[in-house]
Amino acid sequence: MRPFSYQRATSAAEALRLASELPGARFIAGGTNLLDLMKLSIERPSHLIDINRIGLDRIEDTPEGGLRIGALVRNTDLASHKRVRKEYAVLTKAVVAGASGQIRNKASTAGNLLQRTRCPYFYNTDQPCNKRNPGSGCSAIGGFSRSLAIIGASDTCIATQPSDMAVALRLLDAIIEIERQDGSGRTIPIADLYKAPGTSPDVETTLAAGELITAVVLPPPSGGKHFYHKVRDRASYAFALVSVAVIVHDNGSGKVALGGVAPKPWRLETADAALPLGAEAATATLLASATPTHENAYKIPLVERTLGSILSQARS
Amino acid sequence: MKPSDIKVSRRTVLIGTAATAAIASVRPSLGATGDEVAAARMPLSLSINRRSYDVEVDPRTTLLDLLRENLKLTGTKKGCDHGQCGACTVIVNGRRINSCLSLALMHQGDECTTIEGLGEPDQLHEVQSAFIKHDAFQCGYCTPGQICSSVAVMDEIKRGVPSHVMADVAAQPGFTETEVRERMSGNICRCGAYSNILDAIMDVGGATS
């Protein structure tokens, strides 16, 4: 690892102040992704601000009947929370489909949302990658693209966002609470957190420099049957080839979001409306603008069949 | 001196190797680009295996390197050093983590248990005994991580932590082979001793659940 200095913050305000004073600083929470990338010199912070002791580690009921999940709540605790398991089961299912028990014990809620892609060329520092080294080119386009995006990508980058948790949060219409250095706050729907890669795939989110995610808020539970089906190369501890998150009600209405296919959790409200018509119609709407490579075109029928399997389970 | 007079056990060789590595580690490990400038060392206090330690570390030191290189607790193993293999699994504040993916400085005041803290050679932890009874290893390199993970998995099932293989995630998980296989997926065994590892865990968990 490259040398860096390190400081522990004791509050969100202190963490934000330190970030404003230290250019090149990064916040570190669980560290399970950041340290991995620092060992490979892909992430090169000059300073780390440890935010593990600033609180924000509770899950609270909101007055509206939803939940406020602190940014530092560990993945295991989020998945284990009584109301999440019962009323937001798709979220528990998505979280426990990701990573390993050891990593879920450490990884934080906000850190999970901000984890970087697992595109093999992003990790291979010997190869061009516009996300790692802007302007150097994309090795994945024309390269080994089997695991990469089929939709929402650009001609500079076809990496996917790898979070399972983010797919469930997108399905649940979660709201992200953000604190700024001047002490003010703002909220954005999770649909607006991830930026399309366009010509700058190195910029992955709409967070401004020095902003800190402090919580993720869930609206009141919607009921329905919850599904999260993840298709991967191994039965456990592997990233998704595709994942399909669904909440479906007895009358056939519902909503659907996909993981493993795009630079963000993929959801279209028009596809939700097509869900009562079945998997074929919903997939056709969801993936109408897909531009797969010859190596990952299999993801389109895989999404349709996975969704079909979920809908037939929901009916039985 | 005849060759037969030289008494070098595998263990002595391993200790010798560890000492060499420790001397080399006086200089912090370097990234691929080889920055030789060491960052200022910082104080750290934590408890490991019920003993308090006050040390000074380069901020880059992982919890794994602190254990192995600085404190010579070489029971915890370095496999991939990227959180993929689980050889470095230790228990911190009652939870298993990958010690390679955590900075030592992030553990100020924490209580860490390594394989050395679970049992003693003449008083093994029940999971250590079960691994021997069921021949749950070949080369043994992943074993400390497998055992720390197993101990934590039994506690996780007892506490009702949900898993990917539960049909109903709101229910209490059972102590089944399917559950144990899923929960142990972050520990890789290159020798493929999985079925015996599973037998060892089921032996202990079945008796206590």
PDB file of N, CA and C in Angstrom, chain A residues 167 243-245 256-262 264-267 286-287 303 307:
ATOM      1  N   VAL A 167     -29.697  -3.250  -5.225  1.00  0.00           N
ATOM      2  CA  VAL A 167     -30.812  -3.666  -6.089  1.00  0.00           C
ATOM      3  C   VAL A 167     -32.102  -3.709  -5.267  1.00  0.00           C
ATOM      4  N   SER A 243     -29.143 -10.772 -11.258  1.00  0.00           N
ATOM      5  CA  SER A 243     -30.000 -10.984 -10.092  1.00  0.00           C
ATOM      6  C   SER A 243     -31.313 -10.274 -10.367  1.00  0.00           C
ATOM      7  N   VAL A 244     -32.385 -10.845  -9.823  1.00  0.00           N
ATOM      8  CA  VAL A 244     -33.725 -10.307 -10.070  1.00  0.00           C
ATOM      9  C   VAL A 244     -34.425 -10.132  -8.725  1.00  0.00           C
ATOM     10  N   ALA A 245     -34.797  -8.888  -8.424  1.00  0.00           N
ATOM     11  CA  ALA A 245     -35.534  -8.574  -7.191  1.00  0.00           C
ATOM     12  C   ALA A 245     -36.970  -8.242  -7.565  1.00  0.00           C
ATOM     13  N   VAL A 256     -40.098  -4.718 -10.192  1.00  0.00           N
ATOM     14  CA  VAL A 256     -38.949  -5.578 -10.470  1.00  0.00           C
ATOM     15  C   VAL A 256     -37.708  -4.717 -10.687  1.00  0.00           C
ATOM     16  N   ALA A 257     -36.574  -5.176 -10.147  1.00  0.00           N
ATOM     17  CA  ALA A 257     -35.283  -4.519 -10.375  1.00  0.00           C
ATOM     18  C   ALA A 257     -34.232  -5.595 -10.648  1.00  0.00           C
ATOM     19  N   LEU A 258     -33.222  -5.223 -11.432  1.00  0.00           N
ATOM     20  CA  LEU A 258     -32.194  -6.185 -11.826  1.00  0.00           C
ATOM     21  C   LEU A 258     -30.819  -5.760 -11.321  1.00  0.00           C
ATOM     22  N   GLY A 259     -30.001  -6.758 -10.994  1.00  0.00           N
ATOM     23  CA  GLY A 259     -28.594  -6.526 -10.690  1.00  0.00           C
ATOM     24  C   GLY A 259     -27.728  -7.284 -11.694  1.00  0.00           C
ATOM     25  N   GLY A 260     -26.474  -6.871 -11.796  1.00  0.00           N
ATOM     26  CA  GLY A 260     -25.525  -7.589 -12.647  1.00  0.00           C
ATOM     27  C   GLY A 260     -25.635  -7.291 -14.127  1.00  0.00           C
ATOM     28  N   VAL A 261     -26.499  -6.331 -14.496  1.00  0.00           N
ATOM     29  CA  VAL A 261     -26.697  -6.061 -15.923  1.00  0.00           C
ATOM     30  C   VAL A 261     -26.328  -4.640 -16.328  1.00  0.00           C
ATOM     31  N   ALA A 262     -26.091  -3.754 -15.360  1.00  0.00           N
ATOM     32  CA  ALA A 262     -25.944  -2.328 -15.674  1.00  0.00           C
ATOM     33  C   ALA A 262     -25.011  -1.654 -14.666  1.00  0.00           C
ATOM     34  N   LYS A 264     -25.800   0.448 -12.671  1.00  0.00           N
ATOM     35  CA  LYS A 264     -26.610   0.769 -11.493  1.00  0.00           C
ATOM     36  C   LYS A 264     -27.706  -0.283 -11.384  1.00  0.00           C
ATOM     37  N   PRO A 265     -28.394  -0.343 -10.228  1.00  0.00           N
ATOM     38  CA  PRO A 265     -29.544  -1.255 -10.158  1.00  0.00           C
ATOM     39  C   PRO A 265     -30.518  -0.860 -11.261  1.00  0.00           C
ATOM     40  N   TRP A 266     -30.994  -1.837 -12.040  1.00  0.00           N
ATOM     41  CA  TRP A 266     -31.766  -1.506 -13.239  1.00  0.00           C
ATOM     42  C   TRP A 266     -33.254  -1.685 -12.991  1.00  0.00           C
ATOM     43  N   ARG A 267     -33.991  -0.566 -13.054  1.00  0.00           N
ATOM     44  CA  ARG A 267     -35.443  -0.628 -12.854  1.00  0.00           C
ATOM     45  C   ARG A 267     -36.114   0.396 -13.744  1.00  0.00           C
ATOM     46  N   LEU A 286     -38.040  -4.026 -19.817  1.00  0.00           N
ATOM     47  CA  LEU A 286     -36.851  -3.711 -19.008  1.00  0.00           C
ATOM     48  C   LEU A 286     -35.596  -3.593 -19.863  1.00  0.00           C
ATOM     49  N   LEU A 287     -35.440  -4.525 -20.800  1.00  0.00           N
ATOM     50  CA  LEU A 287     -34.174  -4.635 -21.534  1.00  0.00           C
ATOM     51  C   LEU A 287     -34.302  -4.213 -23.000  1.00  0.00           C
ATOM     52  N   VAL A 303     -32.357 -13.369 -17.595  1.00  0.00           N
ATOM     53  CA  VAL A 303     -33.251 -12.497 -16.814  1.00  0.00           C
ATOM     54  C   VAL A 303     -34.697 -12.961 -16.982  1.00  0.00           C
ATOM     55  N   LEU A 307     -36.933 -14.340 -13.926  1.00  0.00           N
ATOM     56  CA  LEU A 307     -38.172 -13.635 -13.578  1.00  0.00           C
ATOM     57  C   LEU A 307     -39.376 -14.572 -13.718  1.00  0.00           C
TER      58      LEU A 307
END
